[in-house]
CSV table of C-alpha atoms in Angstrom, one decimal:
chain,number,residue,atom,x,y,z
A,179,MET,CA,0.2,-0.2,-0.2
A,180,PRO,CA,1.5,3.4,-0.7
A,181,SER,CA,2.7,5.5,2.0
A,182,THR,CA,1.5,9.0,2.8
A,183,LEU,CA,3.1,12.3,2.7
A,184,PRO,CA,3.8,13.8,6.7
A,185,VAL,CA,2.5,17.7,4.8
A,186,PRO,CA,0.5,17.9,2.0
A,187,ILE,CA,2.5,18.9,-1.1
A,188,GLU,CA,1.3,20.6,-4.6
A,189,PHE,CA,3.6,20.2,-7.8
A,190,ARG,CA,3.8,20.0,-11.6
A,191,LEU,CA,4.7,16.5,-13.2
A,192,PRO,CA,6.8,17.6,-16.3
A,193,ASP,CA,5.4,17.1,-20.2
A,194,GLY,CA,4.8,13.1,-21.2
A,195,TRP,CA,5.7,12.0,-18.0
A,196,ARG,CA,2.6,10.3,-16.7
A,197,PRO,CA,1.3,9.2,-12.6
A,198,ALA,CA,1.6,5.4,-11.9
A,199,PRO,CA,0.1,3.7,-9.1
A,200,PRO,CA,3.0,2.9,-6.8
A,201,ASP,CA,2.1,-0.5,-5.6
A,202,GLU,CA,1.8,-1.6,-9.8
A,203,VAL,CA,5.4,-0.2,-10.3
A,204,GLY,CA,6.9,-2.3,-7.2
A,205,ALA,CA,7.1,1.0,-5.3
A,206,SER,CA,5.0,0.6,-2.5
A,207,THR,CA,6.7,2.7,0.3
A,208,ALA,CA,6.4,5.8,-2.5
A,209,ALA,CA,3.7,8.1,-1.9
A,210,PHE,CA,3.2,8.9,-5.3
A,211,VAL,CA,5.5,7.5,-8.8
A,212,ALA,CA,5.7,9.1,-12.0
A,213,LEU,CA,7.4,7.6,-15.6
A,214,HIS,CA,9.1,8.6,-18.0
A,215,PRO,CA,7.7,8.5,-21.4
A,216,GLY,CA,10.9,6.7,-23.3
A,217,PRO,CA,12.3,3.9,-21.6
A,218,ASP,CA,16.5,3.3,-22.0
A,219,SER,CA,17.2,-0.1,-22.8
A,220,GLY,CA,13.8,-1.5,-21.5
A,221,PHE,CA,14.5,0.6,-17.8
A,222,THR,CA,12.0,3.2,-17.3
A,223,ALA,CA,13.2,6.3,-15.7
A,224,ASN,CA,11.0,7.1,-12.4
A,225,ILE,CA,10.2,9.7,-10.3
A,226,THR,CA,9.3,9.0,-6.6
A,227,ILE,CA,8.3,10.9,-3.8
A,228,ASP,CA,8.6,9.8,-0.3
A,229,GLY,CA,8.1,11.2,3.6
A,230,GLU,CA,8.0,11.7,7.1
A,231,PHE,CA,8.5,13.2,10.5
A,232,ARG,CA,11.6,13.9,11.8
A,233,ALA,CA,12.2,15.1,15.7
A,234,GLY,CA,15.6,17.3,15.0
A,235,GLY,CA,16.9,15.2,12.6
A,236,ARG,CA,19.2,16.7,9.9
A,237,LEU,CA,18.2,16.4,6.7
A,238,THR,CA,21.8,14.8,6.5
A,239,GLU,CA,20.8,11.8,8.4
A,240,SER,CA,17.9,11.5,6.4
A,241,ALA,CA,20.1,11.2,2.9
A,242,ASP,CA,22.2,9.2,4.9
A,243,GLU,CA,19.8,6.2,5.5
A,244,SER,CA,18.4,6.6,2.2
A,245,VAL,CA,21.9,5.4,1.1
A,246,GLN,CA,21.1,2.6,3.2
A,247,ARG,CA,17.8,1.6,2.2
A,248,LEU,CA,19.2,1.8,-1.3
A,249,GLN,CA,22.1,-0.4,-0.5
A,250,ALA,CA,20.4,-2.8,1.9
A,251,VAL,CA,18.0,-3.4,-1.9
A,252,ALA,CA,20.3,-3.2,-4.5
A,253,GLY,CA,24.0,-4.0,-2.4
A,254,PRO,CA,27.0,-1.2,-3.0
A,255,VAL,CA,25.8,1.9,-3.7
A,256,ALA,CA,28.4,5.2,-4.2
A,257,VAL,CA,27.4,8.6,-3.0
A,258,VAL,CA,28.5,10.6,-6.0
A,259,SER,CA,27.9,14.2,-4.6
A,260,ARG,CA,25.9,15.7,-2.3
A,261,ARG,CA,25.2,19.1,-1.1
A,262,GLU,CA,23.2,21.1,1.5
A,263,THR,CA,21.1,24.5,0.0
A,264,GLY,CA,18.0,26.0,0.7
A,265,THR,CA,17.5,28.5,4.0
A,266,GLU,CA,17.1,28.3,7.1
A,267,ASP,CA,13.6,28.1,7.3
A,268,ALA,CA,13.4,25.9,3.8
A,269,PRO,CA,16.5,23.3,4.2
A,270,ALA,CA,17.1,21.1,1.2
A,271,LEU,CA,20.0,18.7,0.7
A,272,THR,CA,20.2,16.9,-2.4
A,273,GLN,CA,22.7,13.9,-3.1
A,274,ARG,CA,23.5,11.7,-6.4
A,275,LEU,CA,23.9,7.8,-5.7
A,276,ALA,CA,25.5,5.5,-8.1
A,277,PHE,CA,24.4,1.7,-7.9
A,278,SER,CA,23.9,-1.4,-10.0
A,279,ALA,CA,21.1,-3.0,-9.6
A,280,VAL,CA,18.8,-6.2,-11.0
A,281,VAL,CA,15.6,-5.4,-13.0
A,282,ASP,CA,13.2,-7.8,-14.5
A,283,GLY,CA,16.2,-10.0,-14.6
A,284,VAL,CA,18.7,-7.5,-16.4
A,285,ARG,CA,21.8,-5.8,-14.4
A,286,ARG,CA,21.1,-2.4,-15.0
A,287,ASP,CA,24.0,0.9,-14.2
A,288,LEU,CA,21.7,3.1,-12.7
A,289,VAL,CA,22.2,6.9,-11.0
A,290,GLN,CA,19.6,8.2,-8.1
A,291,SER,CA,19.2,11.4,-7.6
A,292,GLN,CA,18.0,12.4,-4.5
A,293,VAL,CA,16.3,15.7,-3.2
A,294,HIS,CA,15.4,16.2,0.5
A,295,LEU,CA,13.0,19.4,1.6
A,296,GLY,CA,13.0,20.4,4.9
A,297,LEU,CA,9.4,21.6,6.4
A,298,LEU,CA,8.7,22.9,9.8
A,299,ASP,CA,5.9,21.4,12.0
A,300,THR,CA,3.7,24.6,12.7
A,301,GLY,CA,2.0,23.0,15.1
A,302,ASN,CA,5.2,21.4,17.0
A,303,PRO,CA,8.6,23.3,15.9
A,304,HIS,CA,10.9,20.1,17.3
A,305,ARG,CA,9.5,18.3,14.2
A,306,GLN,CA,10.5,18.5,10.8
A,307,ALA,CA,8.5,17.2,7.9
A,308,VAL,CA,11.1,15.6,5.2
A,309,ILE,CA,9.6,15.4,1.8
A,310,ARG,CA,12.1,13.5,-0.3
A,311,ALA,CA,12.0,13.3,-4.3
A,312,TYR,CA,13.9,10.5,-6.1
A,313,LEU,CA,14.8,10.4,-9.7
A,314,THR,CA,16.3,6.9,-10.8
A,315,ALA,CA,17.3,6.8,-14.7
A,316,THR,CA,20.1,4.4,-16.0
A,317,THR,CA,23.8,6.2,-16.5
A,318,THR,CA,23.4,6.5,-20.2
A,319,GLN,CA,19.6,8.7,-19.3
A,320,HIS,CA,19.8,10.5,-16.2
A,321,ASP,CA,21.5,13.4,-17.5
A,322,ALA,CA,19.2,13.8,-20.9
A,323,VAL,CA,16.0,13.8,-17.6
A,324,LEU,CA,17.7,15.3,-15.0
A,325,PRO,CA,16.4,18.9,-16.4
A,326,ASP,CA,12.9,17.4,-16.4
A,327,PHE,CA,13.5,16.1,-12.4
A,328,GLN,CA,14.9,20.1,-11.6
A,329,GLU,CA,11.8,21.3,-13.0
A,330,PHE,CA,9.6,18.8,-10.9
A,331,VAL,CA,11.6,19.9,-8.0
A,332,ARG,CA,11.1,23.4,-8.4
A,333,SER,CA,7.3,23.0,-9.2
A,334,ILE,CA,6.8,21.3,-5.0
A,335,ARG,CA,5.1,23.5,-2.6
A,336,PRO,CA,3.1,23.2,0.4
A,337,ASP,CA,-0.7,22.4,0.1
A,338,THR,CA,-2.4,25.2,1.5
A,339,GLY,CA,-5.7,24.2,0.1
A,340,ARG,CA,-6.2,27.4,-1.9
């Protein structure tokens, strides 16, 4: 069953990307999944979103845990880059991971770009919601779909119900 996000958000998908039910594409812990229209050698680039509340945790802890979760299912993971950005009120951390995984019986070299966004819980300032957005693609397709992912991340906003 797909997870729910700790806070409601809104976003805009890049042209051509289509939503997919998380359970049907093997991403049962994701709250949202979108698929790229053009697979690369049988692998479909995807964007996923998940999140959680964290008690006073730093985004680096969330990023480290993401690496550990990926290592548990894919084996060795290389952290290619990591950078903290944003502001004190809206912190962000980006990281790029490289790994190899068996998908549909074929070993593939993959890259995952992650963005961890921190949002303060207005009801409890000691709790922080972390929204995580992931782009997973083959090494050959990653740089071609990265601008779509960046556009997607820029569109993420808290959903204020307006």
